[in-house]
CSV table of C-alpha atoms and ligand atoms in Angstrom, one decimal:
chain,number,residue,atom,x,y,z
A,1,UNK,CA,-106.0,173.9,259.4
A,2,UNK,CA,-106.7,175.8,256.2
A,3,UNK,CA,-110.0,175.3,254.7
A,4,UNK,CA,-108.6,173.8,251.4
A,5,UNK,CA,-107.5,170.8,253.5
A,6,UNK,CA,-109.0,167.5,253.4
A,7,UNK,CA,-111.6,166.0,255.8
A,8,UNK,CA,-112.5,162.3,255.8
A,9,UNK,CA,-115.9,161.4,257.2
A,10,UNK,CA,-116.4,157.6,257.8
A,11,UNK,CA,-120.0,156.7,258.1
A,12,UNK,CA,-122.4,158.1,255.7
A,13,UNK,CA,-125.7,157.7,257.6
A,14,UNK,CA,-127.8,160.6,259.3
A,15,UNK,CA,-124.9,162.3,260.6
A,16,UNK,CA,-122.2,161.7,258.3
A,17,UNK,CA,-124.3,163.1,255.5
A,18,UNK,CA,-124.8,166.2,257.4
A,19,UNK,CA,-121.3,166.6,258.6
A,20,UNK,CA,-119.9,166.0,255.0
A,21,UNK,CA,-122.3,168.6,253.6
A,22,UNK,CA,-121.3,171.1,256.2
A,23,UNK,CA,-117.6,170.7,255.6
A,24,UNK,CA,-118.0,170.8,251.8
A,25,UNK,CA,-119.8,174.0,251.8
A,26,UNK,CA,-117.3,175.5,254.2
A,27,UNK,CA,-114.6,174.9,251.6
A,28,UNK,CA,-112.9,171.6,252.7
A,29,UNK,CA,-112.4,168.8,250.5
A,30,UNK,CA,-114.3,165.7,251.7
A,31,UNK,CA,-113.8,162.0,251.3
A,32,UNK,CA,-117.0,160.4,252.5
A,33,UNK,CA,-116.7,156.6,253.4
A,34,UNK,CA,-119.2,154.0,254.2
A,35,UNK,CA,-119.0,150.2,253.8
A,36,UNK,CA,-122.5,150.1,252.5
A,37,UNK,CA,-122.7,151.1,249.0
A,38,UNK,CA,-126.5,151.9,249.1
A,39,UNK,CA,-126.0,154.2,252.2
A,40,UNK,CA,-123.1,156.0,250.3
A,41,UNK,CA,-125.4,156.6,247.2
A,42,UNK,CA,-128.3,157.9,249.5
A,43,UNK,CA,-125.8,160.2,251.4
A,44,UNK,CA,-124.4,161.7,248.0
A,45,UNK,CA,-128.0,162.1,246.8
A,46,UNK,CA,-129.1,163.9,249.9
A,47,UNK,CA,-126.0,166.1,249.9
A,48,UNK,CA,-127.0,167.1,246.3
A,49,UNK,CA,-130.5,167.9,247.5
A,50,UNK,CA,-129.2,169.9,250.4
A,51,UNK,CA,-127.0,172.0,248.0
A,52,UNK,CA,-130.0,172.3,245.6
A,53,UNK,CA,-132.3,173.5,248.4
A,54,UNK,CA,-129.5,176.0,249.7
A,55,UNK,CA,-129.3,177.6,246.3
A,56,UNK,CA,-133.0,177.7,245.9
A,57,UNK,CA,-133.5,179.3,249.5
A,58,UNK,CA,-130.6,182.0,248.7
A,59,UNK,CA,-128.3,180.7,251.3
A,60,UNK,CA,-125.8,179.3,249.0
A,61,UNK,CA,-124.4,180.9,245.6
A,62,UNK,CA,-124.9,178.5,242.8
A,63,UNK,CA,-121.2,178.5,241.9
A,64,UNK,CA,-120.3,177.7,245.6
A,65,UNK,CA,-122.8,174.9,245.7
A,66,UNK,CA,-121.3,173.4,242.4
A,67,UNK,CA,-117.8,173.9,243.8
A,68,UNK,CA,-118.8,172.2,247.1
A,69,UNK,CA,-120.1,169.2,245.2
A,70,UNK,CA,-116.8,169.1,243.1
A,71,UNK,CA,-114.7,168.7,246.3
A,72,UNK,CA,-116.8,165.7,247.4
A,73,UNK,CA,-115.5,162.2,246.9
A,74,UNK,CA,-117.2,159.0,248.1
A,75,UNK,CA,-115.6,155.5,248.8
A,76,UNK,CA,-116.7,152.3,250.1
A,77,UNK,CA,-113.3,151.9,252.2
A,78,UNK,CA,-110.6,153.8,253.6
A,79,UNK,CA,-107.7,153.8,251.2
A,80,UNK,CA,-104.5,155.6,250.0
A,81,UNK,CA,-106.6,158.7,249.6
A,82,UNK,CA,-106.3,159.2,253.3
A,83,UNK,CA,-102.6,160.0,253.1
A,84,UNK,CA,-103.2,163.6,252.6
A,85,UNK,CA,-106.0,164.3,255.1
A,86,UNK,CA,-105.8,166.7,258.1
A,87,UNK,CA,-108.7,165.4,259.8
A,88,UNK,CA,-111.0,162.4,259.9
A,89,UNK,CA,-114.2,162.2,261.5
A,90,UNK,CA,-115.5,158.9,262.6
A,91,UNK,CA,-119.4,158.7,262.5
A,92,UNK,CA,-120.3,155.1,261.9
A,93,UNK,CA,-122.8,153.0,263.9
A,94,UNK,CA,-122.7,153.5,267.7
A,95,UNK,CA,-120.9,150.2,268.4
A,96,UNK,CA,-117.5,150.2,270.2
A,97,UNK,CA,-116.1,147.3,268.1
A,98,UNK,CA,-117.1,149.0,264.7
A,99,UNK,CA,-115.4,152.4,265.9
A,100,UNK,CA,-112.2,150.7,267.1
A,101,UNK,CA,-111.8,149.0,263.9
A,102,UNK,CA,-112.3,152.1,261.8
A,103,UNK,CA,-110.0,154.2,264.1
A,104,UNK,CA,-107.4,151.6,264.1
A,105,UNK,CA,-107.2,151.4,260.3
A,106,UNK,CA,-107.3,155.3,260.0
A,107,UNK,CA,-104.4,155.6,262.3
A,108,UNK,CA,-102.4,153.4,259.8
A,109,UNK,CA,-103.5,155.4,256.7
A,110,UNK,CA,-103.5,158.9,258.1
A,111,UNK,CA,-100.4,161.1,257.9
A,112,UNK,CA,-98.7,161.5,261.4
A,113,UNK,CA,-100.0,165.1,261.9
A,114,UNK,CA,-103.7,164.4,261.1
A,115,UNK,CA,-106.2,164.4,263.8
A,116,UNK,CA,-108.8,161.8,264.5
A,117,UNK,CA,-112.1,162.8,265.9
A,118,UNK,CA,-115.2,160.6,266.8
A,119,UNK,CA,-118.9,161.8,266.7
A,120,UNK,CA,-119.8,159.0,269.3
A,121,UNK,CA,-122.8,160.1,271.3
A,122,UNK,CA,-121.6,158.7,274.7
A,123,UNK,CA,-118.6,156.1,274.4
A,124,UNK,CA,-115.2,156.5,276.0
A,125,UNK,CA,-112.9,159.0,274.0
A,126,UNK,CA,-109.8,157.7,275.8
A,127,UNK,CA,-110.8,154.1,275.0
A,128,UNK,CA,-111.2,155.0,271.3
A,129,UNK,CA,-107.9,157.0,271.4
A,130,UNK,CA,-106.1,154.0,272.7
A,131,UNK,CA,-106.7,152.2,269.4
A,132,UNK,CA,-104.3,154.6,267.8
A,133,UNK,CA,-100.6,155.6,268.1
A,134,UNK,CA,-101.8,159.3,268.3
A,135,UNK,CA,-104.0,159.6,271.5
A,136,UNK,CA,-102.8,163.3,271.9
A,137,UNK,CA,-104.4,163.9,268.5
A,138,UNK,CA,-107.7,162.3,269.2
A,139,UNK,CA,-110.9,163.9,270.6
A,140,UNK,CA,-114.7,163.8,270.6
A,141,UNK,CA,-116.3,166.0,268.0
A,142,UNK,CA,-120.0,165.7,268.8
A,143,UNK,CA,-122.5,167.2,266.2
A,144,UNK,CA,-126.2,167.6,266.4
A,145,UNK,CA,-128.9,166.5,264.1
A,146,UNK,CA,-129.7,168.0,261.5
A,147,UNK,CA,-126.1,169.0,261.2
A,148,UNK,CA,-126.6,171.8,258.8
A,149,UNK,CA,-129.1,173.5,261.1
A,150,UNK,CA,-127.7,172.8,264.6
A,151,UNK,CA,-125.2,175.3,265.9
A,152,UNK,CA,-123.2,173.4,268.5
A,153,UNK,CA,-120.3,171.1,268.5
A,154,UNK,CA,-119.3,169.5,271.7
A,155,UNK,CA,-115.6,168.8,271.9
A,156,UNK,CA,-114.5,166.2,274.2
A,157,UNK,CA,-111.1,165.8,275.8
A,158,UNK,CA,-109.9,162.1,276.4
A,159,UNK,CA,-107.3,161.7,279.1
A,160,UNK,CA,-104.3,162.1,276.5
A,161,UNK,CA,-106.0,164.9,274.3
A,162,UNK,CA,-103.6,168.0,274.1
A,163,UNK,CA,-104.7,171.5,274.2
A,164,UNK,CA,-103.3,172.0,270.7
A,165,UNK,CA,-105.6,169.3,269.3
A,166,UNK,CA,-108.6,171.1,271.0
A,167,UNK,CA,-107.5,174.4,269.5
A,168,UNK,CA,-107.4,172.8,266.0
A,169,UNK,CA,-110.8,171.3,266.2
A,170,UNK,CA,-112.3,174.5,267.6
A,171,UNK,CA,-111.0,176.3,264.5
A,172,UNK,CA,-112.7,173.7,262.3
A,173,UNK,CA,-115.9,174.0,264.3
A,174,UNK,CA,-115.6,177.9,263.8
A,175,UNK,CA,-115.0,177.6,260.2
A,176,UNK,CA,-118.1,175.5,259.8
A,177,UNK,CA,-120.1,178.4,261.3
A,178,UNK,CA,-120.8,176.6,264.5
A,179,UNK,CA,-120.0,177.1,268.3
A,180,UNK,CA,-118.1,174.8,270.2
A,181,UNK,CA,-118.1,173.9,273.9
A,182,UNK,CA,-115.2,171.8,275.4
A,183,UNK,CA,-116.1,169.1,278.0
A,184,UNK,CA,-113.9,166.6,279.9
A,185,UNK,CA,-114.7,162.9,279.2
A,186,UNK,CA,-117.7,161.3,280.9
A,187,UNK,CA,-120.1,158.9,279.6
A,188,UNK,CA,-122.7,160.8,277.2
A,189,UNK,CA,-120.8,164.1,277.9
A,190,UNK,CA,-123.3,166.8,278.8
A,191,UNK,CA,-125.8,166.6,275.9
A,192,UNK,CA,-126.5,163.0,275.5
A,193,UNK,CA,-126.6,162.4,279.2
A,194,UNK,CA,-129.4,164.9,279.5
A,195,UNK,CA,-131.2,164.0,276.3
A,196,UNK,CA,-131.0,160.2,277.0
A,197,UNK,CA,-132.5,160.5,280.3
A,198,UNK,CA,-135.4,162.6,279.3
A,199,UNK,CA,-136.0,160.4,276.2
A,200,UNK,CA,-136.1,157.4,278.3
A,201,UNK,CA,-138.4,158.9,280.9
A,202,UNK,CA,-140.8,159.8,278.1
A,203,UNK,CA,-140.8,156.3,276.7
A,204,UNK,CA,-141.6,155.0,280.3
A,205,UNK,CA,-144.6,157.4,280.5
A,206,UNK,CA,-145.8,156.3,277.0
A,207,UNK,CA,-145.5,152.7,278.1
A,208,UNK,CA,-147.4,153.3,281.3
A,209,UNK,CA,-150.2,155.0,279.5
A,210,UNK,CA,-149.8,158.3,281.4
A,211,UNK,CA,-150.4,160.2,278.2
A,212,UNK,CA,-150.5,159.9,274.5
A,213,UNK,CA,-147.4,160.4,272.3
A,214,UNK,CA,-148.7,163.6,271.2
A,215,UNK,CA,-149.6,165.0,274.6
A,216,UNK,CA,-146.2,164.0,276.0
A,217,UNK,CA,-144.5,165.8,273.1
A,218,UNK,CA,-147.0,168.9,273.5
A,219,UNK,CA,-146.0,169.0,277.1
A,220,UNK,CA,-142.3,169.7,276.6
A,221,UNK,CA,-143.0,171.9,273.6
A,222,UNK,CA,-145.5,174.1,275.2
A,223,UNK,CA,-144.7,174.1,278.8
A,224,UNK,CA,-140.9,174.5,278.4
A,225,UNK,CA,-140.6,175.9,275.2
A,226,UNK,CA,-138.5,173.0,273.7
A,227,UNK,CA,-138.5,173.1,269.9
A,228,UNK,CA,-139.7,169.5,269.7
A,229,UNK,CA,-140.9,166.9,272.2
A,230,UNK,CA,-138.7,164.0,273.5
A,231,UNK,CA,-140.4,161.2,271.5
A,232,UNK,CA,-140.1,163.4,268.2
A,233,UNK,CA,-136.7,163.9,269.0
A,234,UNK,CA,-136.1,160.3,269.6
A,235,UNK,CA,-137.6,159.5,266.2
A,236,UNK,CA,-135.3,162.1,264.6
A,237,UNK,CA,-132.2,160.7,266.5
A,238,UNK,CA,-133.0,157.0,265.7
A,239,UNK,CA,-134.2,154.7,268.5
A,240,UNK,CA,-131.4,152.1,267.6
A,241,UNK,CA,-128.7,154.9,268.2
A,242,UNK,CA,-130.6,156.0,271.3
A,243,UNK,CA,-130.8,152.4,272.8
A,244,UNK,CA,-126.9,151.9,272.2
A,245,UNK,CA,-126.5,155.1,274.1
A,246,UNK,CA,-128.7,154.1,277.0
A,247,UNK,CA,-127.2,150.8,277.2
A,248,UNK,CA,-123.7,152.3,277.5
A,249,UNK,CA,-125.0,154.8,280.1
A,250,UNK,CA,-126.7,152.2,282.0
A,251,UNK,CA,-123.6,150.1,282.1
A,252,UNK,CA,-121.3,153.0,283.2
A,253,UNK,CA,-123.6,155.3,285.2
A,254,UNK,CA,-126.2,152.7,286.7
A,255,UNK,CA,-129.8,152.2,287.2
A,256,UNK,CA,-131.3,155.5,286.3
A,257,UNK,CA,-130.4,155.1,282.6
A,258,UNK,CA,-131.9,151.5,282.4
A,259,UNK,CA,-133.6,151.6,278.8
A,260,UNK,CA,-137.2,151.5,278.9
A,261,UNK,CA,-138.5,148.1,277.6
A,262,UNK,CA,-140.7,149.7,275.0
A,263,UNK,CA,-137.6,151.1,273.2
A,264,UNK,CA,-136.0,147.5,273.0
A,265,UNK,CA,-139.4,146.4,271.6
A,266,UNK,CA,-139.5,149.2,269.2
A,267,UNK,CA,-135.8,148.5,267.9
A,268,UNK,CA,-136.5,144.8,267.7
A,269,UNK,CA,-139.6,145.7,265.5
A,270,UNK,CA,-137.4,147.9,263.2
A,271,UNK,CA,-139.3,151.0,264.4
A,272,UNK,CA,-136.1,153.0,264.3
A,273,UNK,CA,-137.7,156.3,263.7
A,274,UNK,CA,-137.9,158.9,260.9
A,275,UNK,CA,-135.1,157.4,259.1
A,276,UNK,CA,-137.0,154.4,258.2
A,277,UNK,CA,-140.6,156.0,258.1
A,278,UNK,CA,-141.9,154.8,261.5
A,279,UNK,CA,-140.8,155.1,265.0
A,280,UNK,CA,-143.1,156.5,267.8
A,281,UNK,CA,-144.9,158.2,264.9
A,282,UNK,CA,-145.2,157.4,261.3
A,283,UNK,CA,-143.7,159.6,258.5
A,284,UNK,CA,-144.7,160.2,254.7
A,285,UNK,CA,-142.3,159.9,251.8
A,286,UNK,CA,-141.1,163.5,252.5
A,287,UNK,CA,-140.3,162.7,256.1
A,288,UNK,CA,-143.3,164.7,257.4
A,289,UNK,CA,-145.1,163.3,260.4
A,290,UNK,CA,-148.4,161.6,259.6
A,291,UNK,CA,-151.1,163.3,261.9
A,292,UNK,CA,-152.7,161.1,264.5
A,293,UNK,CA,-150.0,158.3,264.0
A,294,UNK,CA,-148.4,158.3,267.4
A,295,UNK,CA,-148.4,155.1,269.4
A,296,UNK,CA,-151.0,155.8,272.2
A,297,UNK,CA,-150.1,153.0,274.8
A,298,UNK,CA,-147.6,150.6,273.8
A,299,UNK,CA,-146.3,148.9,276.9
B,1,NAD,P1,-126.7,155.6,261.0
B,1,NAD,O1,-127.3,154.5,261.5
B,1,NAD,O2,-127.7,156.7,260.3
B,1,NAD,O3,-125.4,155.7,260.2
B,1,NAD,C1,-124.3,154.9,260.4
B,1,NAD,C2,-123.6,154.5,259.3
B,1,NAD,O4,-122.4,153.9,259.6
B,1,NAD,C3,-124.4,153.5,258.2
B,1,NAD,O5,-124.5,154.3,257.0
B,1,NAD,C4,-123.5,152.4,258.2
B,1,NAD,O6,-123.5,151.6,257.0
B,1,NAD,C5,-122.1,153.0,258.4
B,1,NAD,N1,-121.1,152.0,259.1
B,1,NAD,C6,-121.1,150.9,259.8
B,1,NAD,N2,-120.0,150.3,259.8
B,1,NAD,C7,-119.1,150.9,259.1
B,1,NAD,C8,-117.8,150.7,258.9
B,1,NAD,N3,-117.2,149.6,259.4
B,1,NAD,N4,-117.1,151.5,257.9
B,1,NAD,C9,-117.8,152.4,257.3
B,1,NAD,N5,-119.3,152.8,257.5
B,1,NAD,C10,-119.8,152.0,258.4
B,1,NAD,O7,-126.2,156.4,262.5
B,1,NAD,P2,-126.0,158.0,262.8
B,1,NAD,O8,-127.5,158.6,263.4
B,1,NAD,O9,-125.6,158.7,261.6
B,1,NAD,O10,-125.1,157.9,263.9
B,1,NAD,C11,-123.7,157.8,263.6
B,1,NAD,C12,-122.8,158.3,264.8
B,1,NAD,O11,-123.2,159.5,265.2
B,1,NAD,C13,-123.1,157.3,265.9
B,1,NAD,O12,-122.0,157.2,266.8
B,1,NAD,C14,-124.2,158.1,266.9
B,1,NAD,O13,-124.1,157.9,268.2
B,1,NAD,C15,-123.6,159.5,266.4
B,1,NAD,N6,-124.7,160.6,266.8
B,1,NAD,C16,-125.8,160.6,266.3
B,1,NAD,C17,-126.8,161.6,266.4
B,1,NAD,C18,-128.3,161.3,265.9
B,1,NAD,O14,-129.1,162.2,266.2
B,1,NAD,N7,-128.5,160.3,265.2
B,1,NAD,C19,-126.4,162.7,267.0
B,1,NAD,C20,-125.0,162.9,267.4
B,1,NAD,C21,-124.1,161.9,267.2
């Protein structure tokens, strides 16, 4: 897939914004789609800020940043502009019905040779692929947050995914300057399965009053050298997304993934994490953690 080709990114939230930015600065033409106009405006604003920051830090030449922005288009629905795309990456809300509807429509509008990939954190790639007439050209393409900094893309084979599809996605991943691993479909793949379990256990410890949020996070950072603690990571991921993943893992893999009631309570309260300014911790307008803000005991 040549880098001048068009990639469509559907879902302009945390992940779609980062994926669109990474693809645009790597030379691809991008159509970014989100059903919510304010999410789309916010995403375009953030991509502009990421380009400006890249130029300021000397990581991006000014002309390259300008060219990347010129290659970016935004739309509130998938339309005829899909007819010349080489790849569509679905990265909307982690709900199977939303994803199936997007993928079914994409299959109708994309040219026959295009690949469809989903950035789902856990859902069945084979089930998503079955909503299309091209299950051999469908795979999971799991990015990590923040996309412009994280080097891994986990590629997931569904039951029908061909090696040719995997090879094309490996080439795109390499063109984005990232490393791919290829895994066979299983709920949560490798990464979400491990991360969801650890984050859930950390929340149980917080709810039980075993330690403060800060101390739980410090234990993982300083005892095991993780760059951030499990509660900080949940705040970064978004507890709404984390809860959807846990519910799916609980349903498919059993009791060890039962979501901690404190996560359910936080999502009901709208404490989704950093993206809304409050989760386990609270954040200022620049997204910086407010010192001393962690929930101490919230069972
Ligand atoms: P988010 O809530 O930040 O964004 C989701 C976006 O999807 C929203 O802007 C919403 O308006 C949009 N959307 C919903 N329905 C739509 C539709 N029908 N058409 C177009 N857009 C629609 O969520 P996110 O964190 O960016 O997660 C997106 C996907 O990426 C999920 O599948 C999630 O599991 C996965 N993922 C998330 C992370 C993470 O750390 N947050 C990491 C890897 C993968």
